[in-house]
Coordinates of C-alpha atoms in Angstrom, one line a residue:
M1 CA 30.5 11.1 4.7
G2 CA 27.9 8.5 5.5
A3 CA 24.9 10.5 6.3
R4 CA 25.4 12.9 3.3
L5 CA 25.4 9.9 0.9
Q6 CA 22.0 8.5 2.0
S7 CA 18.8 9.1 0.2
R8 CA 15.5 9.3 2.1
R9 CA 12.7 6.9 1.4
P10 CA 9.3 7.9 3.1
G11 CA 7.6 4.8 4.4
Q12 CA 10.7 2.7 4.6
E13 CA 12.8 2.4 7.7
N14 CA 15.8 4.8 7.3
L15 CA 18.7 4.0 9.6
D16 CA 20.6 7.2 8.7
P17 CA 18.1 9.8 7.7
G18 CA 20.9 12.3 6.6
F19 CA 18.9 15.4 5.8
P20 CA 15.7 16.9 7.2
E21 CA 12.6 16.6 5.3
V22 CA 12.4 19.1 2.4
K23 CA 9.0 20.4 1.1
A24 CA 8.4 20.4 -2.6
E25 CA 8.2 24.3 -2.7
S26 CA 11.5 24.6 -0.8
L27 CA 13.2 22.1 -3.1
I28 CA 12.0 23.9 -6.3
N29 CA 13.3 27.3 -4.9
M30 CA 16.7 25.6 -4.0
F31 CA 17.0 24.6 -7.7
R32 CA 16.1 28.1 -8.9
L33 CA 19.0 29.4 -6.9
S34 CA 21.4 26.8 -8.4
H35 CA 21.6 27.3 -12.0
V36 CA 25.1 28.8 -12.7
K37 CA 26.9 26.8 -15.3
S38 CA 30.4 25.7 -14.6
R39 CA 32.8 23.2 -15.9
P40 CA 33.4 20.7 -13.0
L41 CA 37.0 21.8 -12.0
L42 CA 36.6 20.1 -8.7
P43 CA 34.4 17.1 -8.1
R44 CA 32.3 18.6 -5.3
L45 CA 31.9 21.9 -7.2
A46 CA 30.7 20.0 -10.1
M47 CA 27.7 18.7 -8.2
A48 CA 26.8 22.1 -6.8
L49 CA 26.7 24.1 -10.0
F50 CA 24.7 23.6 -13.1
G51 CA 23.1 25.3 -16.0
V52 CA 22.3 24.9 -19.7
S53 CA 23.7 25.5 -23.1
I54 CA 21.1 25.2 -25.9
V55 CA 21.7 25.2 -29.7
F56 CA 18.7 23.1 -30.8
Y57 CA 15.7 24.3 -32.8
P58 CA 12.4 22.5 -33.0
F59 CA 11.2 20.5 -36.0
G60 CA 7.6 20.9 -34.9
G61 CA 5.1 18.2 -33.6
G62 CA 2.6 18.2 -30.7
A63 CA 0.8 15.6 -28.7
A64 CA -1.9 13.4 -30.2
A65 CA -5.2 13.1 -28.4
D66 CA -4.3 9.5 -27.7
A67 CA -0.5 9.3 -27.8
F68 CA -0.5 5.6 -26.8
V69 CA -3.3 3.1 -27.0
D70 CA -3.6 -0.1 -25.0
V71 CA -3.7 -3.0 -27.4
T72 CA -2.8 -5.8 -24.9
A73 CA -6.0 -7.9 -25.4
E74 CA -6.2 -7.2 -29.1
K75 CA -2.7 -8.6 -29.5
N76 CA -3.5 -11.8 -27.5
I77 CA -1.1 -11.0 -24.6
S78 CA -2.4 -12.1 -21.2
F79 CA 0.6 -12.0 -18.9
L80 CA 0.0 -11.5 -15.3
H81 CA 3.0 -10.7 -13.2
V82 CA 3.3 -12.4 -9.8
N83 CA 5.6 -11.2 -7.1
G84 CA 4.7 -13.8 -4.4
A85 CA 4.2 -11.3 -1.7
V86 CA 2.5 -12.8 1.4
G87 CA 3.1 -10.2 4.0
K88 CA 6.7 -11.0 4.9
K89 CA 7.9 -7.7 3.3
L90 CA 10.8 -9.3 1.5
L91 CA 12.5 -6.6 -0.5
P92 CA 12.9 -8.5 -3.8
E93 CA 9.1 -8.8 -4.2
S94 CA 8.9 -4.9 -4.5
M95 CA 11.6 -4.5 -7.2
I96 CA 11.2 -7.0 -9.9
G97 CA 9.4 -6.9 -13.3
G98 CA 11.5 -7.1 -16.5
A99 CA 10.9 -7.6 -20.2
A100 CA 12.8 -7.9 -23.5
W101 CA 12.0 -7.2 -27.1
I102 CA 13.8 -10.0 -29.1
D103 CA 13.4 -11.1 -32.7
Y104 CA 14.4 -14.6 -31.6
D105 CA 13.4 -16.4 -35.0
G106 CA 14.7 -13.8 -37.3
D107 CA 11.6 -13.1 -39.2
G108 CA 11.8 -9.4 -38.9
R109 CA 9.0 -9.1 -36.3
L110 CA 9.7 -8.4 -32.6
D111 CA 8.8 -11.1 -30.2
L112 CA 8.3 -10.3 -26.4
Y113 CA 9.9 -12.1 -23.4
L114 CA 8.5 -11.4 -20.1
V115 CA 10.2 -12.1 -16.8
Q116 CA 8.1 -13.5 -14.0
G117 CA 8.4 -13.8 -10.2
H118 CA 6.5 -16.7 -8.6
G119 CA 4.3 -17.5 -5.7
D120 CA 7.0 -17.5 -3.0
S121 CA 9.3 -14.6 -2.9
G122 CA 11.4 -16.3 -0.2
K123 CA 12.6 -19.0 -2.7
A124 CA 15.2 -18.4 -5.4
R125 CA 13.7 -21.3 -7.6
N126 CA 10.2 -22.8 -7.4
P127 CA 9.6 -25.8 -9.9
G128 CA 5.9 -25.5 -9.5
A129 CA 5.7 -21.7 -10.0
Q130 CA 4.6 -19.6 -12.9
S131 CA 7.3 -19.3 -15.5
N132 CA 8.8 -16.6 -17.7
V133 CA 6.9 -16.3 -20.9
L134 CA 8.0 -15.9 -24.6
Y135 CA 5.4 -14.5 -26.9
R136 CA 6.1 -15.0 -30.7
Q137 CA 4.6 -12.4 -33.0
G138 CA 2.8 -13.8 -36.1
A139 CA 2.3 -12.2 -39.5
D140 CA -1.0 -11.0 -38.2
G141 CA 0.5 -9.0 -35.4
R142 CA -0.9 -11.2 -32.7
F143 CA 1.3 -13.0 -30.1
T144 CA 1.4 -16.6 -29.2
D145 CA 2.9 -18.1 -26.1
V146 CA 5.8 -20.4 -27.1
S147 CA 7.7 -20.6 -23.9
A148 CA 7.6 -24.3 -23.3
K149 CA 8.4 -25.1 -27.0
A150 CA 11.3 -22.7 -27.1
G151 CA 12.8 -24.0 -23.8
V152 CA 12.8 -20.6 -22.0
A153 CA 10.1 -21.2 -19.4
D154 CA 12.5 -20.2 -16.6
R155 CA 11.0 -20.6 -13.1
G156 CA 13.6 -18.7 -11.1
Y157 CA 12.5 -15.6 -9.1
G158 CA 12.9 -13.4 -12.1
A159 CA 14.2 -9.8 -12.3
G160 CA 15.2 -8.7 -15.7
A161 CA 16.6 -9.6 -19.2
A162 CA 19.3 -8.7 -21.7
V163 CA 19.5 -9.5 -25.4
G164 CA 22.6 -9.9 -27.6
D165 CA 24.2 -12.2 -30.2
Y166 CA 27.1 -13.2 -27.9
D167 CA 28.4 -15.8 -30.4
N168 CA 27.9 -13.8 -33.6
D169 CA 26.1 -16.5 -35.3
G170 CA 23.2 -14.3 -36.6
D171 CA 20.5 -14.9 -34.0
A172 CA 19.6 -13.2 -30.7
D173 CA 20.6 -14.8 -27.4
L174 CA 18.9 -14.2 -24.1
Y175 CA 20.2 -13.5 -20.5
V176 CA 17.8 -13.6 -17.6
T177 CA 18.6 -12.0 -14.1
N178 CA 17.2 -13.6 -11.1
F179 CA 17.1 -13.4 -7.3
G180 CA 19.2 -16.6 -7.4
R181 CA 21.2 -17.9 -10.3
N182 CA 21.1 -16.2 -13.6
T183 CA 20.4 -17.9 -16.9
L184 CA 22.0 -17.6 -20.3
Y185 CA 19.9 -19.0 -23.2
R186 CA 21.8 -19.8 -26.4
N187 CA 19.6 -19.4 -29.5
N188 CA 19.7 -22.7 -31.4
A189 CA 18.4 -21.0 -34.7
N190 CA 15.5 -23.4 -34.9
G191 CA 13.0 -21.7 -32.6
T192 CA 14.5 -23.2 -29.4
F193 CA 17.1 -22.2 -26.9
T194 CA 19.5 -24.1 -24.7
D195 CA 20.5 -23.2 -21.1
I196 CA 24.2 -22.9 -21.1
S197 CA 24.6 -20.8 -17.9
R198 CA 26.8 -23.2 -16.0
E199 CA 29.2 -24.1 -18.7
A200 CA 29.3 -20.4 -19.8
G201 CA 30.2 -19.4 -16.3
V202 CA 27.7 -16.5 -16.0
E203 CA 25.3 -17.7 -13.3
C204 CA 26.4 -15.0 -10.9
P205 CA 26.1 -15.5 -7.1
Y206 CA 24.3 -12.2 -6.2
W207 CA 20.9 -10.7 -6.4
S208 CA 21.1 -9.3 -10.0
A209 CA 19.0 -6.6 -11.4
S210 CA 19.8 -5.2 -14.9
A211 CA 22.3 -6.6 -17.4
A212 CA 23.9 -5.4 -20.6
F213 CA 25.8 -7.0 -23.4
A214 CA 28.7 -4.9 -24.8
D215 CA 32.1 -5.4 -26.3
V216 CA 34.4 -3.9 -23.7
N217 CA 37.7 -5.1 -25.1
G218 CA 37.2 -4.6 -28.8
D219 CA 37.6 -8.2 -29.9
G220 CA 34.3 -8.4 -31.7
L221 CA 32.6 -10.5 -29.0
L222 CA 29.9 -9.3 -26.7
D223 CA 30.8 -9.3 -23.1
L224 CA 28.3 -9.1 -20.2
F225 CA 27.9 -6.6 -17.5
V226 CA 25.5 -7.3 -14.6
T227 CA 24.4 -4.8 -11.9
N228 CA 23.9 -6.6 -8.6
Y229 CA 21.7 -5.0 -5.9
L230 CA 22.0 -6.0 -2.3
I231 CA 23.6 -8.7 -0.1
Y232 CA 20.2 -10.1 1.1
D233 CA 19.3 -13.3 2.8
T234 CA 15.6 -14.2 2.9
L235 CA 16.3 -16.8 5.7
V236 CA 17.4 -14.1 8.2
H237 CA 15.1 -11.3 7.0
K238 CA 12.9 -9.4 9.4
A239 CA 10.4 -6.7 8.3
C240 CA 11.1 -3.1 9.4
T241 CA 8.6 -1.2 11.5
G242 CA 10.4 2.2 11.6
N243 CA 7.3 4.2 10.6
S244 CA 5.2 6.2 12.8
R245 CA 2.4 3.6 13.0
K246 CA 4.8 0.6 13.6
L247 CA 3.4 -1.2 10.6
P248 CA 5.6 -3.8 8.9
S249 CA 7.3 -2.4 5.9
Y250 CA 10.2 -3.0 3.5
C251 CA 13.5 -1.9 4.9
H252 CA 15.4 0.9 3.5
P253 CA 18.4 -0.3 1.3
N254 CA 20.8 1.3 3.8
K255 CA 20.2 -1.6 6.1
Y256 CA 22.1 -3.8 3.8
D257 CA 25.6 -3.9 2.1
G258 CA 25.5 -3.3 -1.7
A259 CA 26.5 -6.3 -3.9
P260 CA 29.4 -5.7 -6.3
D261 CA 28.8 -5.4 -10.0
S262 CA 29.9 -8.2 -12.3
L263 CA 31.8 -8.2 -15.6
F264 CA 32.0 -11.4 -17.6
I265 CA 34.5 -11.4 -20.7
N266 CA 33.5 -13.4 -23.6
R267 CA 36.4 -15.8 -24.5
G268 CA 34.7 -17.5 -27.4
G269 CA 33.4 -21.0 -27.7
G270 CA 30.4 -20.2 -25.4
R271 CA 32.7 -19.5 -22.4
F272 CA 32.9 -16.4 -20.3
E273 CA 35.5 -15.5 -17.6
D274 CA 34.6 -13.4 -14.5
I275 CA 37.0 -10.6 -14.4
S276 CA 35.1 -8.4 -12.0
K277 CA 37.8 -8.1 -9.4
Q278 CA 40.7 -7.6 -11.7
A279 CA 38.7 -5.1 -13.8
G280 CA 38.0 -3.1 -10.7
V281 CA 34.2 -3.0 -10.7
T282 CA 33.6 -4.7 -7.4
R283 CA 33.3 -1.7 -5.0
T284 CA 30.8 -2.7 -2.3
G285 CA 29.8 -1.8 1.2
R286 CA 26.9 -0.1 3.2
I287 CA 27.4 3.2 1.3
M288 CA 28.4 1.9 -2.1
A289 CA 27.0 -0.3 -5.1
K290 CA 23.4 -1.3 -4.9
G291 CA 23.1 -1.2 -8.7
L292 CA 19.7 -1.3 -10.4
G293 CA 19.8 0.2 -13.9
V294 CA 22.8 0.1 -16.3
L295 CA 23.7 2.0 -19.5
P296 CA 26.5 1.0 -21.9
T297 CA 27.8 4.3 -23.3
D298 CA 30.9 6.0 -24.5
Y299 CA 30.6 9.0 -22.2
D300 CA 34.0 10.5 -22.9
G301 CA 34.0 9.9 -26.7
D302 CA 37.2 7.9 -26.7
G303 CA 35.7 5.1 -28.7
D304 CA 35.3 2.3 -26.1
V305 CA 32.2 1.4 -24.0
D306 CA 31.9 2.6 -20.5
F307 CA 29.0 1.7 -18.0
L308 CA 26.9 4.2 -16.2
V309 CA 25.1 2.5 -13.2
A310 CA 22.1 3.8 -11.5
N311 CA 22.7 3.0 -7.8
D312 CA 19.9 3.0 -5.1
S313 CA 20.5 5.7 -2.4
V314 CA 24.2 5.8 -2.8
P315 CA 26.4 7.5 -5.4
N316 CA 26.1 6.2 -8.9
F317 CA 29.0 4.5 -10.7
L318 CA 30.5 5.5 -14.1
W319 CA 32.9 2.7 -14.9
R320 CA 35.3 4.3 -17.3
N321 CA 36.9 1.9 -19.6
L322 CA 40.8 2.2 -19.3
G323 CA 41.6 -0.5 -21.8
G324 CA 43.3 -3.8 -21.0
G325 CA 40.3 -5.1 -19.1
R326 CA 40.6 -2.3 -16.4
F327 CA 37.9 0.2 -15.3
E328 CA 37.8 3.0 -12.8
D329 CA 34.9 4.9 -11.2
A330 CA 34.8 8.3 -12.8
A331 CA 31.2 9.3 -11.7
L332 CA 32.3 12.0 -9.3
E333 CA 34.8 13.6 -11.6
A334 CA 32.3 13.5 -14.5
G335 CA 29.5 15.0 -12.5
V336 CA 27.0 12.0 -12.5
A337 CA 27.5 10.5 -9.0
L338 CA 25.3 12.9 -7.1
N339 CA 22.7 15.6 -7.8
T340 CA 23.2 19.3 -7.9
H341 CA 23.1 19.5 -4.1
A342 CA 25.9 16.8 -3.7
R343 CA 23.3 14.2 -2.5
S344 CA 22.9 10.7 -3.7
E345 CA 19.4 9.7 -5.0
A346 CA 17.6 6.5 -5.1
C347 CA 18.1 5.9 -8.8
M348 CA 16.2 3.1 -10.6
G349 CA 15.9 3.5 -14.4
I350 CA 18.4 5.1 -16.8
D351 CA 18.7 6.2 -20.4
G352 CA 21.0 8.3 -22.6
G353 CA 20.4 10.5 -25.6
D354 CA 21.0 14.0 -27.0
V355 CA 18.0 16.0 -25.6
D356 CA 19.1 19.5 -26.6
G357 CA 20.6 18.8 -30.0
D358 CA 24.2 19.9 -29.3
G359 CA 25.6 16.5 -30.4
H360 CA 26.4 15.4 -26.9
I361 CA 24.8 12.4 -25.1
D362 CA 22.9 13.4 -22.0
Y363 CA 21.7 11.0 -19.2
F364 CA 18.4 10.7 -17.5
M365 CA 17.6 8.8 -14.3
T366 CA 14.4 8.0 -12.6
N367 CA 14.4 8.3 -8.8
Y368 CA 12.4 7.7 -5.6
A369 CA 9.4 9.7 -4.6
E370 CA 10.0 13.3 -3.4
E371 CA 13.5 13.4 -5.0
T372 CA 12.8 14.5 -8.6
D373 CA 14.2 12.5 -11.6
T374 CA 17.6 13.8 -12.8
L375 CA 18.8 14.9 -16.2
Y376 CA 22.7 15.2 -16.5
R377 CA 23.6 17.4 -19.5
G378 CA 26.7 16.5 -21.4
E379 CA 29.3 19.1 -22.2
G380 CA 31.2 17.0 -24.8
D381 CA 34.4 16.6 -22.9
G382 CA 33.5 13.8 -20.4
F383 CA 31.9 16.2 -18.0
F384 CA 28.2 16.6 -17.1
F385 CA 26.1 19.0 -15.0
D386 CA 22.7 18.6 -13.3
G387 CA 20.3 20.3 -15.7
T388 CA 17.1 19.0 -14.1
Y389 CA 15.8 22.5 -13.2
K390 CA 16.7 24.2 -16.5
A391 CA 14.9 21.3 -18.3
G392 CA 11.6 22.0 -16.4
L393 CA 11.6 18.7 -14.7
I394 CA 11.4 19.6 -11.0
E395 CA 7.7 20.1 -10.5
A396 CA 6.7 17.3 -12.9
T397 CA 8.8 14.5 -11.3
Y398 CA 9.1 15.5 -7.6
K399 CA 6.3 13.5 -6.2
P400 CA 6.0 10.3 -8.2
L401 CA 8.5 7.3 -8.0
G402 CA 10.0 6.3 -11.3
F403 CA 11.3 3.0 -12.6
G404 CA 11.4 2.3 -16.4
T405 CA 12.2 5.1 -18.8
R406 CA 13.2 6.1 -22.3
L407 CA 14.6 9.1 -24.0
F408 CA 13.0 8.7 -27.5
D409 CA 11.2 10.8 -30.1
Y410 CA 7.7 9.5 -29.5
D411 CA 6.1 12.0 -31.9
L412 CA 8.8 12.0 -34.5
D413 CA 9.3 15.7 -34.4
G414 CA 13.0 15.6 -34.2
D415 CA 13.7 15.7 -30.6
L416 CA 13.8 13.3 -27.7
D417 CA 10.9 13.1 -25.2
I418 CA 10.7 11.1 -22.0
Y419 CA 8.4 8.3 -20.9
V420 CA 8.5 7.2 -17.2
T421 CA 6.6 4.3 -15.6
R422 CA 5.4 5.1 -12.1
G423 CA 4.6 3.1 -9.0
H424 CA 5.6 3.3 -5.3
I425 CA 7.4 0.6 -3.3
V426 CA 5.2 0.9 -0.1
Q427 CA 1.6 -0.3 -0.4
L428 CA 0.5 1.9 2.5
I429 CA 2.4 5.1 1.6
A430 CA -0.8 7.1 1.5
E431 CA -1.6 6.1 5.1
L432 CA 1.9 6.4 6.3
Q433 CA 2.5 9.8 4.7
P434 CA -0.9 11.5 4.8
G435 CA -1.5 14.8 3.2
K436 CA 1.4 14.5 0.7
G437 CA -0.5 13.2 -2.3
L438 CA 1.6 10.1 -2.5
S439 CA 0.1 6.9 -3.7
Y440 CA 1.1 3.3 -4.3
E441 CA -0.5 3.1 -7.8
Q442 CA 0.5 5.9 -9.9
P443 CA -0.1 7.0 -13.6
D444 CA 2.7 6.9 -16.0
Q445 CA 4.1 10.2 -17.5
L446 CA 4.9 11.5 -20.9
L447 CA 7.2 14.5 -20.9
E448 CA 7.4 16.4 -24.3
N449 CA 10.6 18.1 -25.5
D450 CA 10.0 21.6 -26.7
G451 CA 12.8 21.3 -29.2
R452 CA 15.2 23.3 -27.0
G453 CA 15.8 20.7 -24.2
R454 CA 13.0 21.8 -22.0
F455 CA 10.2 19.4 -21.0
K456 CA 6.5 19.7 -20.3
D457 CA 4.3 17.0 -18.7
I458 CA 1.7 16.4 -21.4
S459 CA 0.3 13.2 -19.7
A460 CA -3.1 14.7 -19.0
R461 CA -3.7 15.5 -22.7
S462 CA -2.2 12.4 -24.1
G463 CA -5.1 10.0 -23.9
A464 CA -6.9 7.6 -21.6
W465 CA -3.9 5.5 -20.6
F466 CA -2.3 8.2 -18.6
S467 CA -5.4 8.5 -16.3
K468 CA -5.0 4.9 -15.2
R469 CA -2.9 3.9 -12.2
F470 CA -0.6 0.9 -11.9
V471 CA 2.5 -0.2 -10.0
G472 CA 4.8 0.2 -12.9
R473 CA 8.3 -1.4 -13.0
G474 CA 10.1 -2.4 -16.3
A475 CA 9.3 -0.7 -19.5
A476 CA 10.6 -2.2 -22.7
F477 CA 10.5 0.0 -25.9
G478 CA 10.4 -1.3 -29.4
D479 CA 8.6 -0.8 -32.7
Y480 CA 6.6 -4.1 -32.6
D481 CA 4.5 -3.2 -35.7
N482 CA 7.4 -1.8 -37.8
D483 CA 5.5 1.4 -38.6
G484 CA 8.3 3.8 -37.4
D485 CA 7.0 4.9 -34.1
I486 CA 8.2 3.4 -30.8
D487 CA 5.8 1.3 -28.8
V488 CA 6.2 0.2 -25.2
Y489 CA 5.4 -2.9 -23.0
I490 CA 5.1 -2.2 -19.4
V491 CA 5.5 -4.7 -16.6
N492 CA 3.3 -3.8 -13.7
L493 CA 4.2 -5.4 -10.3
S494 CA 1.7 -8.3 -9.6
Q495 CA -0.7 -6.8 -12.1
K496 CA -1.4 -7.3 -15.8
G497 CA 1.2 -6.1 -18.1
V498 CA 0.3 -3.6 -20.8
L499 CA 1.3 -3.3 -24.5
L500 CA 0.9 0.4 -25.7
R501 CA 0.8 1.1 -29.4
N502 CA 2.3 4.4 -30.3
N503 CA -0.4 6.3 -32.2
T504 CA 1.8 8.8 -34.1
I505 CA 1.9 7.1 -37.4
E506 CA -1.8 6.1 -37.2
G507 CA -2.6 9.7 -36.5
G508 CA -1.0 10.8 -39.8
R509 CA 1.9 12.6 -38.1
G510 CA 5.7 12.4 -38.2
G511 CA 8.3 11.4 -40.8
W512 CA 11.0 9.0 -39.9
V513 CA 13.9 6.9 -40.9
G514 CA 14.8 3.6 -39.3
L515 CA 18.3 2.0 -39.2
A516 CA 19.3 -1.5 -38.2
L517 CA 23.2 -1.8 -37.9
R518 CA 25.0 -5.0 -38.7
G519 CA 28.5 -5.4 -37.7
G520 CA 31.2 -7.8 -39.0
G521 CA 34.9 -8.6 -38.7
P522 CA 36.2 -6.9 -35.7
C523 CA 32.8 -5.4 -34.9
N524 CA 30.2 -7.4 -33.0
R525 CA 27.3 -8.4 -35.2
D526 CA 24.8 -6.4 -33.3
A527 CA 26.9 -3.3 -33.6
Y528 CA 26.4 -2.5 -30.0
G529 CA 28.7 0.5 -29.0
S530 CA 28.5 2.1 -32.4
R531 CA 27.4 5.7 -32.8
V532 CA 25.1 7.0 -35.6
E533 CA 24.8 10.7 -36.8
L534 CA 22.0 11.4 -39.2
R535 CA 22.3 14.5 -41.4
A536 CA 19.0 16.0 -42.7
A537 CA 18.0 19.6 -43.6
G538 CA 21.2 21.0 -42.2
R539 CA 20.6 19.3 -38.9
T540 CA 22.5 16.4 -37.2
L541 CA 20.8 13.9 -34.9
V542 CA 22.9 11.4 -32.9
A543 CA 22.3 8.1 -31.2
E544 CA 24.3 5.2 -29.6
V545 CA 23.4 1.6 -30.6
R546 CA 22.4 -0.6 -27.7
S547 CA 19.7 -2.7 -26.3
A548 CA 20.2 -2.2 -22.5
A549 CA 18.7 0.7 -20.8
S550 CA 15.6 1.6 -18.8
Y551 CA 15.0 -0.7 -15.8
L552 CA 15.4 -4.5 -16.0
V553 CA 14.8 -4.7 -19.7
A554 CA 16.1 -5.1 -23.2
N555 CA 14.8 -2.6 -25.9
D556 CA 14.7 -2.9 -29.7
P557 CA 18.2 -2.0 -30.8
R558 CA 17.2 -0.4 -34.0
V559 CA 17.7 3.4 -34.3
V560 CA 14.7 5.5 -35.3
F561 CA 15.2 9.3 -36.0
G562 CA 12.1 11.5 -36.3
L563 CA 12.1 13.9 -39.2
A564 CA 8.8 15.8 -38.8
A565 CA 8.7 18.4 -41.7
A566 CA 12.4 18.0 -42.6
P567 CA 13.0 17.2 -46.3
V568 CA 13.2 13.5 -46.9
A569 CA 15.7 13.5 -49.8
G570 CA 19.4 13.4 -49.3
L571 CA 19.5 11.7 -45.9
Q572 CA 22.9 10.7 -44.9
A573 CA 24.2 8.7 -41.9
R574 CA 27.7 8.7 -40.6
V575 CA 28.5 5.6 -38.5
R576 CA 31.4 5.2 -36.1
W577 CA 31.3 1.4 -35.7
A578 CA 32.2 -0.2 -32.4
D579 CA 35.6 -1.1 -33.6
G580 CA 36.4 2.4 -34.7
L581 CA 35.8 2.3 -38.4
V582 CA 33.9 5.3 -39.8
E583 CA 31.6 5.0 -42.8
V584 CA 29.1 7.2 -44.4
F585 CA 25.8 5.8 -45.9
E586 CA 24.0 8.1 -48.4
N587 CA 20.6 8.4 -50.0
L588 CA 18.8 6.8 -47.2
E589 CA 15.0 6.5 -47.7
A590 CA 12.5 8.0 -45.3
G591 CA 9.6 6.0 -44.0
R592 CA 11.2 2.6 -43.7
Y593 CA 13.8 0.6 -41.9
Q594 CA 17.1 -0.2 -43.8
V595 CA 20.1 -2.2 -42.9
L596 CA 23.5 -0.5 -42.6
Q597 CA 26.1 -3.2 -43.0
R598 CA 29.7 -2.6 -41.8
G599 CA 32.0 -2.4 -44.8
K600 CA 29.4 -1.4 -47.3
G601 CA 29.4 2.4 -46.7
R602 CA 31.9 5.0 -48.0
A603 CA 34.9 5.2 -45.8
A604 CA 35.3 8.5 -43.9
R605 CA 37.4 10.1 -41.2

C-alpha cells in the first residue's frame, strides 16, 4: 500500500515515487471520465466516484476592478518575516508563516498577531532573534507594535497561532505553535499576557503546525487540538540531492515519520491534560500523520466537534468524536482521505463551508503543485465525494502550490468564493523542472463562485494585487475595519507581509449581516462549534462558528453572510449552540454586526 499513498513533489527527493508523472492535459481528461455520482458504499469506491448535486441559485454579484487593495503601509504594518535559511535546506524553514486576528483588548477592533521565525532555522529558540509581533489597532484604523508591552514577543522558531477564550473570562487567549515548545498566553484583561505553557501542560514535544480551540467533551470549556508535522531533528539533518542536477534541496516528507496529533483536554483552573493516546489520535509512521492544517467541524451532524486534518503526502485524518474522550479516524469511510483516484495528496491549507447552497458543509484543501486543490462535497449524511472537476477547479489549481485559504463570500453576493495564497517550496523549481511553467514566487488566486457551486479564476481581472508574486504561506481572514466585507493578512515566507483591504463595500456593492455569537452556561463563551442558519428571501445560508482554518492561522470568528439584492427586512437566524440548545433570533438588521447571546433567542426545535 505504501507507494499508492505517496504524493509526488517535483524538486524534492522522493524516496517512493509511486506513480509515473501525469501531464496536466492527461489529468484533466482523467477527471472528465470520473464524474459518476455515488454514495460511498465501500471506502475505495468512494474515492473513485464523484459528481455533483446542485440546488443553489445566484444572488448576483461580480468582481470589482480591484477586489483587494494593499493597505499595509497605510495601516503602519511593517512586519518582515524571517525564516533563517542559510543554505542548509532545513525543512522547517520552508513551511512556517502564521498569523492571528485577535481583539485582545476587547475594544471591538481586531488586532493582529504575527508569528516569526528567526535568524537560525536550526535552533528551536534564539534569545537574540526577531520576535513575534502584536499590532494593536487604534481608533484611526492604524496599527501599533505593542509586543513587548503586552508580553507576547515570543522568540521561538514560530509556525502558527490559535485564539480562544479557554478560561471563559471574557477575553481572548493566544496559543503559539513552534518548532520547539509551544506557548499558551493567558490574557490578563489589562493589555498584557502571561506565559502559562508549562503549568498548563500544553508545551507539546513535537514540531507543531496548526492548532484549534474547540470544546470536544461538551463541558463548556475550550480544549486544544494540535497538528504535529514530522519527527525531525536538525542536528542529524542532511540536505537531499535527488534531483537531476544534484543540487541540495529540501527532502520529501516521505523521508521522515509523521508526528502524532495532540489533544489537550481543558480541566479548568488553567490546567490541561494530554489525552492524545487514550483519545486515539496518535497514529503515526512513515505513511501516516504529517498534519499541517486542521478544521474543527461537525461533519456528521451529530452535534459534537470532529477534526479534519490536512496531512502532507499521506491520507488525511477525519477524527470522528465518539464521545467520552474517544475518537476514530473516519476519513476513508467518509470519502476525504484521498482524492477521486484513491491517491493521497500533499495537503496544506483547509476550510469548510456550503459552496453549493444545499445546506451541507463542504471541504476545500490546498495542495502541492501539479496536484490540483481538492473540493470534497458534502452529501449531508457524513459522506463526501471529490467534486473538484465538477466545480471547475482542475485547470485553475493544477500548476500552483497552495497554502492559506478561505471559503468566504468576498463580494457579498450570497455564495462562497475561494482565496488561495500561492508559493512553492523549492527555490530553484523553475530550473529543476524547466518547461513546466512552475515558479517559486507565485501570484495568489481568487476563485469566484457562480452561485451554483462552480468556480472561475477571476484573479487576472481583480486588480493589481493578483499580478504580484510572493512566496505565500499563512492567510488570516478578518474584517479589520468592521465594514462587512472580509479582509486578509498574508504572511509571505522571508518577505514582507501584506494586509489586503476588501474593496467590496468601498465599491458600493453588496448587502450583508454580521453575527458575533456569545455562549454561556454549558456553551463555551466563544460559541465555537455552534451552527448558524440565516433565512432571507426564502433562502437559507449556513455557517459553522470557529476561528481555526486555513494554514497556521486564527481567523476572525464572526460570521458574515452576504445578501446582495435579497430583501433586508425579516432576517432570521437559527442557532444550534455548541451545547445543543437551538434558538431563533428574529428581526436582524442588515448592514451591521450584532451579538447573539445564548439564552436570549426564542427556543426552537
